[in-house]
Amino acid sequence: MEAAKHEALRGPSGKSGFDATSLTAETVFPILELKRWKGRVLTAALAGLLVGVMVIAVRVGAADIPLADLLKALGLPAAPSTPESALNQTIILKLRVPRVLMAALVGASLAVAGATFQALFRNPMADPYVIGVSSGASLGATVAMLLALNFQFLGVGAVPVLAFVGALGTVLIVYHLGRVGDSVSLLTLLLAGIAVGSFLSAIVSLLVYFADQRLHQVIFWLMGGFDGASWSYVRLAFPYFILGIAVIVLHARELNALLLGEEVAGHLGVEVERAKRWLLAGATLLTATAVSTSGVIGFVGLIVPHALRMLGGPDHRFLLPASAIAGAALMVAADTLARTVIAPTELPVGLITALSGGPFFIYILRNRKKIRFFS
């Protein structure tokens, strides 16, 4: 099969270089099948990695949890002679499991949103916050903290609720600015997102300047973290996560076509404007859900799609589910490190992802001068 691949790339003349006229069903289909299997194997390996990281994340922390207590708390078989600790069961079920699930949801949301925005804008530097979602959420959260609002909605406090409202409100403004007639100009949308995001960030900076006694709380939220995660957060975020993921995955083929440009996608039968609206809505919903529950956590939505695109190719039928799994694993690992490296004190998760993601992204750029988007 590998020989067939090289044979197809060499062409009938035996010279190196791509020759499209040499491609036949006998040579192309084995190559495509090889890529599908490579993607499936990689996705399965990532799923195994995610399970392992989640188990470790539940066990380690300021209080180490024995494996027997973890198995019993989760309803799995364990040694019958092992005494059960009520304290460990409380720590597992009420603190660590919801926190790990919340981190996984946020990581998956940011990674899938990043992959979607990069393909829509055909810009490898696009991330989930490219159209100003993080600035809107930051403004909502900052206002809630400075005004000391203390209401609850479905068991969730004022900060994530106002952050979610701020994120969606910002996207509606940017979308309205990006519309030209019945269509949406992606370039105008991108520029409007940068302008609105910068304006809102300036307002947030102004509010932080006058934050006084609440300065630490605001700064810690802006750096991202899961210290307040609970089952209420998971229950509230999960439906939006499922809806956003479903919308994007159902449009994976249209996303592949849009990589070739809007005109080519239209010739291939894609309803371009309809697909763009659905994909923007799905990616925005995922980003708003993530940032409103965890704060602003960078680099996950930028580096995860890049790394997987290099490993398994740009086909979004593979890239989207693989990004969700890898983003979840990365975020759970980062949160575990954030709460254990100087336990019992916690570091902001955004600090961990920035410290690890920045050098990794530079490494990718140094070893991949031209980031491939189409092959």
CSV table of N, CA, C and O in Angstrom, one decimal, residues 27 92 249 333:
chain,number,residue,atom,x,y,z
A,27,THR,N,-4.9,3.4,-7.6
A,27,THR,CA,-3.8,4.1,-6.7
A,27,THR,C,-4.4,5.0,-5.7
A,27,THR,O,-3.9,5.1,-4.6
A,92,ILE,N,-14.3,12.8,45.7
A,92,ILE,CA,-14.4,12.3,44.3
A,92,ILE,C,-15.6,12.8,43.6
A,92,ILE,O,-15.6,13.4,42.5
A,249,VAL,N,-20.2,19.2,13.5
A,249,VAL,CA,-19.9,17.9,12.9
A,249,VAL,C,-20.8,17.6,11.7
A,249,VAL,O,-20.4,17.0,10.7
A,333,ALA,N,-5.3,17.7,31.7
A,333,ALA,CA,-3.9,17.6,32.2
A,333,ALA,C,-3.4,18.9,32.7
A,333,ALA,O,-2.8,19.0,33.7
